[in-house]
C-alpha cells in the first residue's frame, strides 16, 4: 500500500541535497523552484505493481479488489517514464505541437485576488515568512523536518476545495432513474444532500449543457436546440460564450487544473465549427466525444487531436474509458493546485448498449405504469394531442425494453462513481472535494402516449437528479428548495472563492444551501424554454401531420416540430405549486397545472384557474424571458409585495381601445404584445416617478437585443427580436402613452 511510510521511503532514497525539496513542506515552494527533479515512486510501490497480473477486461478491472489503486491502462498520450513532476506528467505534449506547446498550455496561472479565499489572504497577511517559502526552507534546513510535518498538515487544509461534476445523459428522476445506482446513492446521496426539486431550463441536451457551463438561461446563451443552426457548439457559441464559462474562470482566475472527459455538446466536432481541433478555453486536459453519445465506434478529441475507438469492450466501452482516464488524471495531477473534473457519461442515452456483464440485469423490470402512462393528452398542445392512444402492443414492448436497457447502462456509471470516490479517498482528497451528480434533462417512456424522448414541458422531462457531497455538508439531507442547473456554475465558482458579482450568470450559488443555511429569500420560480427543431416541410411518411414534424416513430407519432416553441414558469413556494406555459407557434396555446392536486399533470386548468393567478403567472413568465443576471433572481409574483403584474393587466384592458392608434397592432402577435407590455411594466416598477418614452425605448432595445453573430434572426413579426426592431423604429409611443396613465394603486 502506497502510504506515508512508503512516501518517506521514496524521499529518503533521494540524494541529501534535494531531499528537503521533496518533504511535506514542498507544497509551499513554487513549482518553478522545483526544477527538473526526477519524481519516482518507491521501490516497494514498483515491486507491488510488478507483482500484479496484467490488466484484463474492463469488467475484471471494475470488480477486482483494490483495482482502483493500480495505475490504469497506459494512455498513448501519457509518458510515464521521464516526467519531472506530477503536473507535467499528464501533459499530452505528443499530441500537441511539440513539448514547448504543452509547457505553455500548462503554465501555472497566477491567482486572481477575486479568487483568493479568506484563508489564503489570512495566511499571507499573518505570516510574512511563509510568503517567501524558498527562503524559509533554506533557513530551516533539514532540522525542520519533524516540526514541518505537523505544520504542513495543518496548512494543507487551507487549500481550495476540489470539485468533481458527473453529468449523465437523459437520466430522469420522475420515473425512478436513480434506482439502479445503489453505490452512487450510498457514496453521494447518503453522504450529502439530495435536491428534490432540481430542474433544467430546457429539456434538451445541448441547451441544458450550455446552461450548466454558462450559468445562463437559453435566451441569454442563445443555444436553443441540438443543431448548429440552433447555436449548438457553433462558431458564435465558441466566440461569445465559451471564454466566459465557469471552467474558463476556474482555470484563468482561480488557478485550478481542469479536466474534461465525455460528451460536451451535441454538435461538437462538426467541420463547420472547427472540427475536433477546437479545444474550448479553460480546459487543461480535454477528452471530448465527437457529437452525440455512443458506447462503441466513436472518436475523441484528445487535446485537439482525433483518436478513434472501435468495438472492443476491454479497450473501447466509453463509460469505462472515461473512468480510466479520470483515474489517470487523479494519479498524475499536480499536488500543488486544486482541480476541477467534469465527467460526462453517455449513459443512459440511446443506443443503450450495456456492458457485457450487465446485459441480463433487470429482466423483470418494465416502464412505470403511472397515472399519465398511455393516456391521451386531450387538453394539451397539438403536438401532444397527435399521439395515438392506446399505444400498440409492439410500441409498449419497445419502450419497456428501452427502459430496461437504460437502467443497464447506468450500472457502469455506478462503477465509475465507486472507483472515483475510492481513488479520492486513497489520495486523501475526498474530505476536501465536492462531488456533484446530475443529468442534462429527464426522459419519458409512454407518458401521454409519447413513446420515448424528452423535449416536453412536463415534470418527467424537466426534473433531474441532483446529489452533492463535500466539506461542510451534513449526510442524509433532503433539500426541497427550487434549484436549477444554471446554479451549478455560480456554486462551483463560489466554492473556489470567485466574486460572483463579476460574472454575467443568471443562476444562484447553492453553497449556503449546501451548508444547511436557511434562506427565506430564495427563489420561488424558474424559467423553462424551448425552440423546436426541424423545418417547415412535410414528412412524406406522415402527410396527415402537416409540415414541420420531426423525430417521428413508424406509427407517425412525432416528438417534435419546428414550431414546437414554448416557455414556462415553474413556481414552487410554501403556498403555490404551479406550472404556467405558453406556446408561440401556429396555435396560441396555454397550459397550467396545479402539481399539488395533480402531480402527473393530467388536467390543464388554464380555463378554470382564477384569472388573477393567471395574470400573475403570465407577467412573471414574460419578465423571466427578458431577464439577465440579477434580474433573473428577483422575487416571484407570489412573494409578498410583488404586484407589478397589475400593470400588464391594465395595458391589456386598454389594448382594444388604442388598437387603431398603435401602428404595431396589425403585425404583433399576442406573445409579442405581452412582451412589450411586460418590459414596459418592469421598467415602470423600478421607478417611483413618471418616465418618458425615450427611456422606455432604450430599456426595450436592451431587452430585445438582436441575434448573436452567425445566427439567423427571426422573421418579420416573429419573436422578441422582431418586436424590438419595430421599437427601434420608433413605433412604441402608444404603449408608453398608455404607461403614462398607469397608476400602480389600481
XYZ file of C-alpha atoms in Angstrom:
746
model
C 0.000 0.000 0.000
C 1.362 3.401 -1.022
C 1.071 5.140 2.360
C 3.063 7.669 4.366
C 5.821 5.162 5.174
C 6.430 4.472 1.511
C 6.332 8.166 0.696
C 9.032 8.731 3.348
C 10.996 5.823 1.917
C 10.876 7.378 -1.570
C 12.079 10.696 -0.157
C 14.945 9.213 1.858
C 16.148 7.369 -1.243
C 16.882 10.717 -2.924
C 20.265 12.490 -2.640
C 20.573 14.509 0.564
C 20.993 17.753 -1.378
C 17.464 17.615 -2.723
C 15.781 15.554 -0.004
C 14.243 18.557 1.709
C 12.653 19.732 -1.509
C 10.544 16.579 -1.548
C 9.437 16.949 2.053
C 5.874 17.608 3.110
C 6.742 21.328 3.088
C 7.359 21.249 -0.661
C 3.801 22.404 -1.252
C 4.954 25.838 -0.067
C 7.541 26.056 -2.824
C 6.530 27.398 -6.249
C 6.569 24.744 -8.970
C 9.265 26.657 -10.851
C 11.613 26.292 -7.852
C 11.443 22.509 -8.057
C 13.332 22.496 -11.350
C 13.722 19.309 -13.371
C 13.750 16.960 -10.396
C 13.081 13.296 -11.151
C 9.974 12.110 -9.345
C 9.515 8.420 -8.855
C 7.547 6.072 -6.664
C 9.242 3.895 -4.080
C 10.730 0.518 -4.860
C 8.011 -1.053 -2.763
C 5.375 0.503 -4.980
C 7.185 -0.611 -8.149
C 7.517 -4.148 -6.784
C 3.837 -4.171 -5.888
C 2.872 -3.089 -9.382
C 5.067 -5.768 -10.964
C 3.552 -8.436 -8.769
C 0.070 -7.711 -10.021
C -1.235 -9.682 -13.020
C -1.698 -7.832 -16.284
C -4.926 -5.896 -16.587
C -7.676 -7.827 -18.269
C -11.018 -6.611 -19.459
C -12.761 -3.570 -18.103
C -15.173 -5.874 -16.308
C -12.305 -7.577 -14.477
C -10.793 -4.268 -13.514
C -14.048 -2.876 -12.258
C -14.708 -5.797 -9.958
C -11.173 -6.659 -8.873
C -10.489 -5.715 -5.222
C -8.452 -2.502 -4.916
C -8.270 -2.230 -8.707
C -8.773 1.489 -8.381
C -5.422 1.765 -6.630
C -3.429 0.457 -9.580
C -2.279 2.645 -12.454
C -4.878 2.253 -15.190
C -4.161 1.145 -18.742
C -1.417 3.289 -20.226
C -2.902 6.043 -22.355
C -0.901 6.663 -25.527
C -0.719 10.380 -24.842
C 0.843 9.989 -21.389
C 4.550 9.338 -20.953
C 5.185 7.737 -17.552
C 8.928 7.165 -17.786
C 10.541 10.592 -17.805
C 8.174 13.203 -16.421
C 9.779 15.656 -13.975
C 6.768 16.262 -11.748
C 3.124 15.434 -11.248
C 1.853 18.494 -13.054
C 3.712 17.799 -16.285
C 3.386 14.015 -16.180
C -0.115 14.332 -17.585
C 0.859 16.820 -20.305
C -0.192 15.492 -23.709
C 2.785 17.041 -25.494
C 2.983 14.223 -28.041
C -0.495 15.153 -29.176
C 0.250 18.869 -29.472
C 2.773 20.863 -31.489
C 5.813 19.742 -29.548
C 6.717 19.839 -25.892
C 7.025 23.630 -25.851
C 3.309 23.994 -26.676
C 2.491 21.599 -23.866
C 4.539 23.575 -21.345
C 2.888 26.819 -22.373
C -0.594 25.361 -22.108
C 0.004 24.045 -18.592
C 1.901 27.082 -17.339
C 0.867 27.904 -13.800
C -1.745 30.674 -13.753
C -1.286 33.337 -11.055
C -4.208 33.552 -8.698
C -6.538 36.494 -9.127
C -7.420 38.379 -5.979
C -11.049 37.776 -6.980
C -10.450 34.102 -6.323
C -8.483 34.199 -3.087
C -10.348 32.630 -0.224
C -10.326 34.256 3.190
C -7.929 31.646 4.473
C -5.484 32.431 1.630
C -5.485 36.125 2.463
C -5.288 35.450 6.203
C -2.292 33.139 5.833
C -0.421 35.614 3.601
C -1.080 38.515 5.961
C -0.321 36.639 9.168
C 2.974 35.082 8.106
C 5.388 37.138 6.005
C 7.891 34.309 6.363
C 5.553 31.888 4.606
C 5.146 34.426 1.820
C 8.754 33.612 0.947
C 8.694 29.802 1.137
C 12.014 29.188 -0.566
C 13.915 31.415 1.896
C 12.008 29.803 4.740
C 13.091 26.326 3.625
C 16.740 27.286 3.183
C 16.933 28.833 6.661
C 15.334 25.936 8.468
C 17.160 23.243 6.516
C 16.765 19.604 7.316
C 16.367 20.258 11.046
C 12.832 21.494 10.413
C 11.539 18.130 9.238
C 9.741 16.967 12.377
C 8.007 20.243 13.121
C 7.270 20.828 9.465
C 5.231 17.652 9.190
C 2.676 18.926 11.683
C 2.693 22.437 10.238
C 2.210 21.232 6.708
C -0.689 19.060 7.719
C -2.431 21.997 9.282
C -1.802 24.416 6.421
C -2.714 21.942 3.691
C -6.300 22.146 4.860
C -6.337 25.780 3.682
C -6.036 24.738 0.024
C -9.086 25.459 -2.081
C -11.553 22.573 -2.364
C -11.531 20.304 -5.384
C -14.725 19.837 -7.391
C -15.977 16.863 -9.425
C -19.078 17.131 -11.634
C -20.586 13.925 -13.021
C -23.130 14.598 -15.770
C -25.279 11.808 -17.177
C -27.272 11.994 -20.409
C -31.108 11.794 -20.381
C -31.422 10.471 -16.823
C -34.818 11.136 -15.269
C -35.811 11.246 -11.634
C -39.591 11.144 -12.203
C -39.577 7.519 -13.428
C -37.084 6.156 -10.902
C -33.913 6.887 -12.834
C -31.768 6.757 -9.679
C -32.980 3.276 -8.677
C -30.173 1.249 -10.350
C -27.432 3.402 -8.793
C -27.024 1.711 -5.412
C -23.372 2.693 -4.981
C -23.957 6.276 -6.088
C -26.801 6.665 -3.631
C -24.634 5.278 -0.833
C -21.487 7.265 -1.676
C -23.030 10.626 -2.610
C -26.698 10.913 -1.600
C -26.342 9.284 1.814
C -23.120 11.184 2.476
C -24.513 14.551 1.413
C -27.634 16.327 0.216
C -30.273 15.447 -2.380
C -32.151 18.304 -4.039
C -35.663 17.005 -4.606
C -36.744 19.949 -6.773
C -33.944 20.346 -9.318
C -34.918 21.499 -12.815
C -33.327 22.236 -16.176
C -34.144 25.415 -18.140
C -34.535 23.377 -21.329
C -35.446 19.698 -21.649
C -32.845 19.001 -24.323
C -29.165 18.092 -24.232
C -27.353 20.989 -25.889
C -29.305 23.950 -24.422
C -29.185 22.371 -20.968
C -25.442 21.669 -21.119
C -24.837 25.208 -22.334
C -26.785 26.453 -19.301
C -24.583 24.394 -16.974
C -21.391 25.789 -18.494
C -22.507 29.430 -18.675
C -24.895 29.669 -15.711
C -27.395 31.306 -18.069
C -30.902 30.704 -19.342
C -31.122 29.711 -23.048
C -32.366 33.152 -24.098
C -29.065 34.562 -22.808
C -26.614 31.978 -24.163
C -28.665 31.584 -27.381
C -28.320 27.798 -27.656
C -31.908 26.836 -28.443
C -31.693 23.233 -29.700
C -29.302 20.457 -30.752
C -28.435 21.840 -34.203
C -25.690 24.134 -35.452
C -28.451 26.460 -36.626
C -29.685 26.426 -33.047
C -26.203 27.596 -31.907
C -25.131 24.201 -30.530
C -21.313 24.383 -30.465
C -21.424 26.870 -33.337
C -18.730 29.440 -34.061
C -20.967 32.029 -32.431
C -21.103 29.949 -29.236
C -17.338 29.470 -29.317
C -16.653 33.169 -29.759
C -19.250 34.723 -27.446
C -19.927 32.209 -24.653
C -17.032 29.759 -24.252
C -14.471 32.293 -22.954
C -16.783 33.048 -20.005
C -17.844 29.581 -18.904
C -17.185 28.700 -15.284
C -14.349 26.239 -16.150
C -12.602 29.055 -18.049
C -12.843 31.265 -14.966
C -11.691 28.457 -12.680
C -8.531 27.986 -14.721
C -7.669 31.580 -15.601
C -8.733 33.327 -12.393
C -8.528 30.691 -9.680
C -5.559 28.557 -10.718
C -7.492 25.286 -10.972
C -6.278 22.434 -13.133
C -9.304 21.377 -15.165
C -10.166 18.018 -16.724
C -12.996 17.154 -19.124
C -13.937 13.708 -20.416
C -17.059 12.638 -22.298
C -19.888 14.261 -24.199
C -19.562 18.041 -24.487
C -22.213 19.483 -26.833
C -24.159 17.576 -29.494
C -22.522 19.325 -32.457
C -19.007 19.443 -31.023
C -16.539 18.312 -33.672
C -18.595 19.491 -36.650
C -16.323 20.555 -39.503
C -18.288 23.773 -39.962
C -17.401 24.771 -36.395
C -13.709 23.973 -36.152
C -13.830 20.183 -36.002
C -12.141 18.179 -33.260
C -9.172 20.533 -33.293
C -11.171 23.081 -31.334
C -10.431 22.903 -27.595
C -12.605 25.329 -25.601
C -10.767 27.774 -23.341
C -10.486 26.755 -19.724
C -9.566 23.088 -20.054
C -6.125 21.800 -19.069
C -6.919 18.237 -20.179
C -9.517 17.603 -22.876
C -11.040 14.236 -23.903
C -14.261 15.206 -25.681
C -16.601 12.950 -27.625
C -17.360 13.876 -31.205
C -21.040 14.885 -31.383
C -23.669 12.731 -29.641
C -23.480 9.861 -27.169
C -22.131 6.494 -28.274
C -20.720 3.478 -26.476
C -18.543 1.994 -29.252
C -17.098 3.159 -32.591
C -16.637 6.782 -31.621
C -13.955 9.452 -31.946
C -12.473 11.508 -29.126
C -10.692 14.831 -29.308
C -7.574 14.262 -27.211
C -6.449 17.820 -26.564
C -7.420 18.747 -30.107
C -6.271 15.629 -31.930
C -8.700 12.949 -33.140
C -8.468 9.443 -31.725
C -10.776 6.702 -32.987
C -12.112 3.857 -30.867
C -13.576 0.595 -32.065
C -15.904 -2.073 -30.700
C -13.619 -3.984 -28.303
C -15.211 -3.882 -24.859
C -11.980 -4.101 -22.881
C -10.486 -1.140 -24.750
C -13.370 0.944 -26.073
C -16.534 0.856 -23.945
C -16.904 4.597 -23.433
C -18.137 4.711 -19.832
C -15.186 2.576 -18.714
C -12.757 4.566 -20.863
C -13.939 7.722 -19.101
C -13.422 6.015 -15.746
C -9.856 5.012 -16.663
C -8.991 8.490 -17.921
C -10.360 10.030 -14.733
C -8.247 7.756 -12.551
C -5.176 8.536 -14.638
C -5.760 12.238 -14.143
C -6.102 11.813 -10.379
C -2.892 9.820 -10.263
C -0.789 12.235 -12.308
C -2.331 15.622 -11.495
C -0.348 18.302 -9.743
C -0.498 18.171 -5.959
C 0.093 21.909 -5.719
C -3.166 23.144 -7.257
C -6.839 22.353 -6.693
C -8.584 20.546 -9.516
C -11.942 20.507 -11.255
C -13.164 17.420 -13.116
C -16.202 17.162 -15.386
C -17.085 13.629 -16.454
C -19.979 13.457 -18.928
C -21.081 9.864 -19.494
C -23.105 8.602 -22.478
C -25.477 6.657 -20.232
C -28.408 6.337 -20.224
C -28.742 7.928 -23.697
C -29.563 5.775 -26.717
C -28.403 3.429 -28.229
C -28.491 1.940 -24.690
C -25.637 -0.570 -25.019
C -24.830 -2.087 -21.646
C -21.506 -3.583 -20.604
C -21.458 -7.364 -21.237
C -21.651 -8.256 -17.551
C -24.879 -6.256 -17.147
C -26.864 -7.320 -20.214
C -29.103 -9.672 -18.223
C -29.934 -7.343 -15.350
C -33.482 -6.084 -14.710
C -35.134 -8.782 -16.830
C -38.397 -8.385 -14.908
C -38.472 -4.575 -14.921
C -40.975 -2.601 -17.026
C -41.559 1.086 -17.607
C -43.658 2.534 -14.741
C -47.407 2.497 -15.343
C -48.171 5.733 -13.537
C -51.376 7.735 -13.974
C -50.262 9.527 -17.133
C -48.968 6.393 -18.852
C -50.604 5.546 -22.194
C -53.404 8.116 -21.928
C -54.401 10.798 -24.396
C -53.346 14.381 -23.716
C -56.698 15.696 -24.877
C -56.370 19.175 -23.372
C -52.721 19.716 -24.304
C -50.779 21.307 -27.140
C -51.399 19.913 -30.640
C -48.073 18.032 -30.699
C -49.133 16.035 -27.636
C -52.681 15.530 -28.919
C -51.432 13.862 -32.117
C -50.146 10.834 -30.171
C -52.201 7.690 -30.731
C -53.963 6.222 -27.709
C -53.811 3.477 -26.705
C -50.365 2.589 -27.934
C -49.944 -0.631 -29.837
C -48.593 -3.708 -28.061
C -45.411 -3.525 -30.113
C -44.887 0.094 -29.036
C -45.354 -0.804 -25.367
C -42.929 -3.725 -25.673
C -40.397 -1.460 -27.359
C -40.463 1.167 -24.620
C -40.339 -1.487 -21.875
C -37.208 -2.904 -23.487
C -35.737 0.587 -23.820
C -36.440 1.260 -20.145
C -34.519 -1.865 -19.090
C -31.595 -1.065 -21.365
C -31.348 2.449 -19.960
C -31.056 1.112 -16.432
C -28.383 -1.399 -17.508
C -26.154 1.311 -18.957
C -26.311 3.159 -15.636
C -24.670 0.251 -13.796
C -21.346 1.132 -15.424
C -21.815 4.722 -14.247
C -22.337 3.324 -10.754
C -18.991 1.522 -11.022
C -17.329 4.731 -12.209
C -18.606 6.610 -9.154
C -17.358 3.911 -6.789
C -13.876 3.854 -8.308
C -13.656 7.637 -8.342
C -14.646 8.005 -4.693
C -12.245 5.264 -3.598
C -9.406 6.869 -5.523
C -10.086 10.241 -3.899
C -10.199 8.568 -0.512
C -6.939 6.729 -1.154
C -5.255 10.010 -2.119
C -6.666 11.721 0.983
C -8.514 14.197 -1.227
C -12.078 13.081 -0.528
C -12.624 15.269 2.535
C -11.597 18.329 0.529
C -13.636 17.523 -2.591
C -17.187 18.444 -3.587
C -18.859 15.851 -5.816
C -21.918 16.863 -7.857
C -24.078 14.315 -9.666
C -26.809 15.396 -12.102
C -28.263 14.950 -15.598
C -28.817 17.273 -18.553
C -32.557 16.503 -18.798
C -35.204 13.951 -17.906
C -36.997 11.429 -20.118
C -40.380 9.859 -20.796
C -41.446 6.339 -21.705
C -45.121 6.252 -22.678
C -46.407 9.275 -20.761
C -49.381 10.789 -22.650
C -48.761 8.027 -25.231
C -45.458 9.575 -26.319
C -43.099 6.591 -26.772
C -39.566 7.713 -25.770
C -37.814 11.076 -25.821
C -37.501 14.334 -23.883
C -38.119 17.974 -25.094
C -41.548 18.392 -23.494
C -42.526 20.769 -20.694
C -43.696 18.170 -18.168
C -42.042 17.069 -14.936
C -40.721 13.826 -16.377
C -38.614 15.793 -18.900
C -37.539 18.895 -16.944
C -36.842 17.444 -13.486
C -33.418 15.872 -12.880
C -31.436 14.264 -10.056
C -29.015 16.493 -8.160
C -26.833 14.964 -5.437
C -23.934 16.732 -3.712
C -21.398 15.699 -1.084
C -18.424 17.654 0.183
C -16.832 19.640 3.015
C -19.351 21.035 5.477
C -22.317 19.106 4.039
C -24.205 17.002 6.555
C -25.083 13.460 5.452
C -28.548 12.198 4.518
C -30.067 15.610 3.829
C -33.097 16.294 1.595
C -33.379 19.878 0.385
C -36.734 20.932 -1.100
C -35.696 24.381 -2.326
C -36.254 25.151 -6.009
C -32.927 24.903 -7.857
C -31.823 24.705 -11.488
C -28.731 23.646 -13.373
C -27.907 27.317 -14.044
C -26.922 27.317 -10.349
C -24.063 24.838 -10.798
C -21.605 27.310 -12.325
C -22.152 30.020 -9.679
C -21.924 27.389 -6.936
C -18.608 25.983 -8.136
C -17.148 29.464 -8.602
C -18.328 30.347 -5.098
C -16.570 27.255 -3.763
C -13.389 28.449 -5.492
C -13.724 31.869 -3.878
C -14.527 33.786 -7.062
C -16.508 37.031 -6.812
C -19.868 36.167 -8.415
C -20.650 39.850 -8.945
C -18.039 39.805 -11.702
C -19.912 37.170 -13.722
C -22.848 37.511 -16.109
C -24.600 34.426 -14.780
C -28.333 34.120 -14.163
C -28.077 31.391 -11.544
C -27.591 31.471 -7.774
C -24.922 29.876 -5.609
C -26.139 26.773 -3.793
C -23.288 26.958 -1.292
C -25.449 28.417 1.536
C -27.981 25.618 0.994
C -25.221 23.008 0.966
C -24.072 24.280 4.345
C -27.580 23.949 5.724
C -28.295 27.662 5.982
C -31.951 28.727 5.867
C -32.604 31.277 3.128
C -36.066 32.839 3.358
C -35.457 34.954 0.263
C -34.633 32.013 -2.008
C -36.257 31.986 -5.445
C -39.800 30.686 -5.900
C -39.762 30.150 -9.677
C -37.552 29.132 -12.592
C -37.876 29.531 -16.340
C -38.166 26.652 -18.823
C -37.932 27.444 -22.540
C -37.567 25.500 -25.769
C -37.473 26.158 -29.504
C -38.442 23.244 -31.737
C -36.165 21.593 -34.271
C -36.916 20.829 -37.906
C -38.010 22.798 -40.954
C -41.287 23.971 -42.424
C -41.727 20.965 -44.705
C -43.906 17.852 -44.570
C -42.766 14.329 -43.786
C -43.804 12.171 -46.780
C -44.353 9.166 -44.491
C -46.793 11.124 -42.292
C -48.548 13.678 -44.552
C -51.567 13.947 -42.262
C -49.493 15.633 -39.559
C -48.748 18.686 -41.679
C -45.434 20.494 -42.093
C -42.520 20.671 -39.722
C -42.777 17.492 -37.636
C -39.613 15.636 -36.698
C -38.379 12.738 -34.540
C -41.293 10.582 -35.713
C -41.875 6.907 -34.954
C -43.111 4.345 -37.541
C -46.729 4.805 -36.441
C -46.471 8.569 -37.168
C -46.244 9.679 -33.559
C -43.813 12.601 -33.561
C -41.911 14.038 -30.598
C -41.031 17.459 -32.003
C -41.820 20.078 -34.638
C -40.110 23.189 -35.956
C -42.760 25.358 -34.277
C -42.898 23.408 -31.011
C -41.787 26.564 -29.216
C -42.857 27.180 -25.643
C -41.867 28.939 -22.436
C -42.920 28.065 -18.890
C -42.564 29.412 -15.396
C -42.324 26.695 -12.747
C -43.419 28.125 -9.393
C -42.829 26.412 -6.062
C -43.389 28.161 -2.751
C -44.964 27.426 0.606
C -48.377 28.248 -0.869
C -48.169 27.559 -4.599
C -47.012 24.616 -6.707
C -47.848 25.648 -10.267
C -46.604 25.471 -13.825
C -47.688 28.009 -16.446
C -46.695 27.543 -20.117
C -47.333 29.428 -23.350
C -46.772 28.167 -26.891
C -45.720 30.607 -29.589
C -46.370 28.851 -32.874
C -49.239 28.425 -35.334
C -51.525 27.673 -32.388
C -51.568 30.141 -29.481
C -51.990 27.829 -26.525
C -51.649 27.939 -22.727
C -51.183 25.061 -20.279
C -51.441 25.450 -16.497
C -51.060 22.733 -13.857
C -51.544 22.585 -10.110
C -48.955 19.984 -9.174
C -50.136 19.679 -5.590
C -53.540 18.401 -6.697
C -52.347 16.924 -10.000
C -48.696 15.764 -9.744
C -48.889 13.876 -13.058
C -50.144 16.956 -14.960
C -53.150 15.238 -16.441
C -55.612 18.161 -16.295
C -54.899 21.509 -17.927
C -56.616 24.129 -15.725
C -55.898 27.154 -17.930
C -59.638 27.753 -18.489
C -60.695 27.288 -14.870
C -57.936 28.820 -12.758
C -58.534 32.176 -11.101
C -57.915 34.999 -13.578
C -55.716 36.934 -11.176
C -53.384 33.956 -10.705
C -53.252 33.523 -14.468
C -52.250 37.146 -14.936
C -49.579 36.882 -12.263
C -48.060 33.834 -13.930
C -48.236 35.483 -17.336
C -46.418 38.539 -16.033
C -43.695 36.515 -14.340
C -43.120 34.380 -17.423
C -42.630 37.382 -19.657
C -40.348 39.034 -17.132
C -38.154 35.932 -16.862
C -37.970 35.626 -20.648
C -36.396 39.069 -20.796
C -34.225 38.751 -17.687
C -30.460 38.742 -17.437
C -28.100 38.262 -14.497
C -29.553 39.689 -11.253
C -32.961 40.330 -12.851
C -33.360 36.553 -13.172
C -33.052 36.243 -9.400
C -35.725 38.779 -8.421
C -38.629 37.665 -6.178
C -41.537 35.882 -7.844
C -45.007 37.360 -8.218
C -46.313 35.274 -5.319
C -43.804 36.756 -2.897
C -45.094 39.494 -0.541
C -45.351 42.970 -2.032
C -44.854 41.908 -5.658
C -47.733 43.386 -7.692
C -46.304 44.943 -10.894
C -48.266 42.282 -12.833
C -51.312 44.555 -12.479
C -49.649 46.951 -14.925
C -49.737 44.252 -17.602
C -53.436 43.669 -16.906
C -54.096 47.410 -17.183
C -52.413 47.613 -20.574
C -54.242 44.548 -21.878
C -57.644 46.027 -20.948
C -56.857 49.219 -22.831
C -55.464 47.371 -25.832
C -58.663 47.295 -27.852
C -59.418 50.988 -27.230
C -55.993 52.070 -28.519
C -55.640 49.470 -31.277
C -56.115 51.912 -34.144
C -53.670 54.405 -32.623
C -50.855 51.868 -32.256
C -49.107 51.016 -35.558
C -47.756 47.753 -34.121
C -51.224 46.331 -33.592
C -51.790 44.745 -37.017
C -48.474 42.844 -37.036
C -47.743 41.921 -33.439
C -48.891 38.596 -32.053
C -50.314 38.307 -28.555
C -46.921 36.915 -27.491
C -45.014 39.989 -28.666
C -47.621 42.443 -27.392
C -47.403 40.906 -23.951
C -43.616 41.033 -24.043
C -43.724 44.757 -24.783
C -46.252 45.424 -22.037
C -44.294 43.376 -19.537
C -40.987 45.061 -20.363
C -42.662 48.453 -20.030
C -44.157 47.466 -16.700
C -40.834 46.143 -15.425
C -39.267 49.475 -16.310
C -42.106 51.324 -14.582
C -41.918 49.176 -11.459
C -38.296 50.137 -10.762
C -39.025 53.875 -10.946
C -41.131 55.857 -8.494
C -41.576 58.751 -10.919
C -43.125 59.071 -14.337
C -40.673 58.436 -17.165
C -40.692 59.368 -20.833
C -40.925 57.094 -23.794
C -37.253 57.595 -24.756
C -36.149 55.853 -21.571
C -38.623 53.047 -22.141
C -37.487 52.533 -25.721
C -33.868 52.442 -24.574
C -34.768 49.783 -21.994
C -36.754 47.739 -24.518
C -33.935 47.893 -27.023
C -31.626 46.306 -24.452
C -34.249 43.673 -23.632
C -34.866 42.856 -27.289
C -31.249 42.688 -28.397
C -30.562 41.197 -31.807
C -29.412 37.670 -32.515
C -25.725 36.925 -31.878
C -23.224 36.888 -34.697
C -23.632 33.921 -37.006
C -27.234 33.174 -36.005
C -30.276 33.882 -38.178
C -32.621 36.449 -36.687
C -36.413 35.993 -36.540
C -38.612 36.843 -39.497
C -40.866 39.855 -39.631
C -43.359 39.733 -36.783
C -41.668 36.773 -35.088
C -40.197 36.588 -31.613
C -38.937 39.145 -29.196
C -36.216 40.394 -31.550
C -38.793 41.299 -34.189
C -40.728 43.322 -31.641
C -37.548 45.059 -30.564
C -36.740 46.014 -34.153
C -40.085 47.746 -34.517
C -39.493 49.589 -31.278
C -36.121 50.726 -32.591
C -38.010 52.291 -35.482
C -39.871 54.464 -33.002
C -43.246 52.719 -33.066
C -43.666 52.194 -29.340
C -45.002 55.603 -28.364
C -48.574 54.437 -27.972
C -47.549 51.793 -25.440
C -45.657 54.400 -23.466
C -48.613 56.764 -23.683
C -50.715 54.060 -22.046
C -47.995 53.587 -19.463
C -48.059 57.277 -18.557
C -51.643 56.790 -17.387
C -50.781 53.673 -15.368
C -51.368 54.048 -11.650
C -49.818 51.167 -9.638
C -52.507 51.620 -6.978
C -55.283 50.475 -9.348
